[in-house]
Amino acid sequence: MEVNVLDADRWPEFLAMMRVGFADAFSSTVLASGSAAAPASKSQPVAKATKPVAKEGAADPVTAWKRLVEQIVSKNQTVCFFAPRGIGLTAWNPSERKQTHIRRRFMLLGQTLDGMRVWDVRRGLQVIRGLPGLKGRPIHLRASGVMAGIVLYASLFEPPVERLDLTALPASHRDGPIFLNVLRFLDIPQAVAMAADRANVCLIEPAGADAGDPWQFPRTVATSLGWPTQRLNFARPPQ
């Protein structure tokens, strides 16, 4: 079973792909600059639905839809898509100023937005694992960018998944995800080693590959513990 955790860039790509096969079901989804508008209030009218604007370089929606259908039908695989809080249908005001205020307010409450999204991913996994017919199914988690870091940490607090595919994972928390005081104890390469002790981890074009090797720590751990090659893998994105 594949679980795709969407970030703000992947959400419009997801909508564009799903509208190929489910035009009526997804035609009324509200979208503003790649994110769904927040629910209406007396002072904030609902934005009109607009055509999803996929990020430059994203896969063609028709091609992406055909790949998804092939994956489900030919490989008999269950595929799930999940967007944590603040993304897609739960997105807040898209103004950068408003987004900054929201992130600061979360920190004043003692938590960061990224930290709460770790909890969202955990709860999503718990719900998926509890669905009829899916109990006990191995899970393959996929995410990219900062969301890949969020998924990485979420996997540490749940029963082991079968595989993590993390695309463009930041090499340090200085580039996200943001967790309060995390750098006092560890950085992302150490978290990768912890995750690889529980599941197969594939880093697809991770950050920092052109500036030395920030991933030397998990490589050394893998060698020292004699892990099989599939436990920690580095790859290029599929064509």
PDB file of N, CA and C in Angstrom, residues 3 129 149 196 227:
ATOM      1  N   VAL A   3       1.327   5.291   0.408  1.00  0.00           N
ATOM      2  CA  VAL A   3       0.731   6.481   1.005  1.00  0.00           C
ATOM      3  C   VAL A   3       1.566   7.687   0.601  1.00  0.00           C
ATOM      4  N   ARG A 129      -4.431   2.429   8.556  1.00  0.00           N
ATOM      5  CA  ARG A 129      -4.203   1.062   9.040  1.00  0.00           C
ATOM      6  C   ARG A 129      -5.459   0.453   9.661  1.00  0.00           C
ATOM      7  N   GLY A 149      10.917  15.368   5.319  1.00  0.00           N
ATOM      8  CA  GLY A 149      11.444  15.375   6.679  1.00  0.00           C
ATOM      9  C   GLY A 149      10.361  15.126   7.711  1.00  0.00           C
ATOM     10  N   ALA A 196      16.184   4.124   9.097  1.00  0.00           N
ATOM     11  CA  ALA A 196      16.694   2.980   8.334  1.00  0.00           C
ATOM     12  C   ALA A 196      16.914   1.760   9.213  1.00  0.00           C
ATOM     13  N   TRP A 227      24.064  -3.570   7.267  1.00  0.00           N
ATOM     14  CA  TRP A 227      22.728  -3.587   6.684  1.00  0.00           C
ATOM     15  C   TRP A 227      22.775  -4.020   5.221  1.00  0.00           C
TER      16      TRP A 227
END
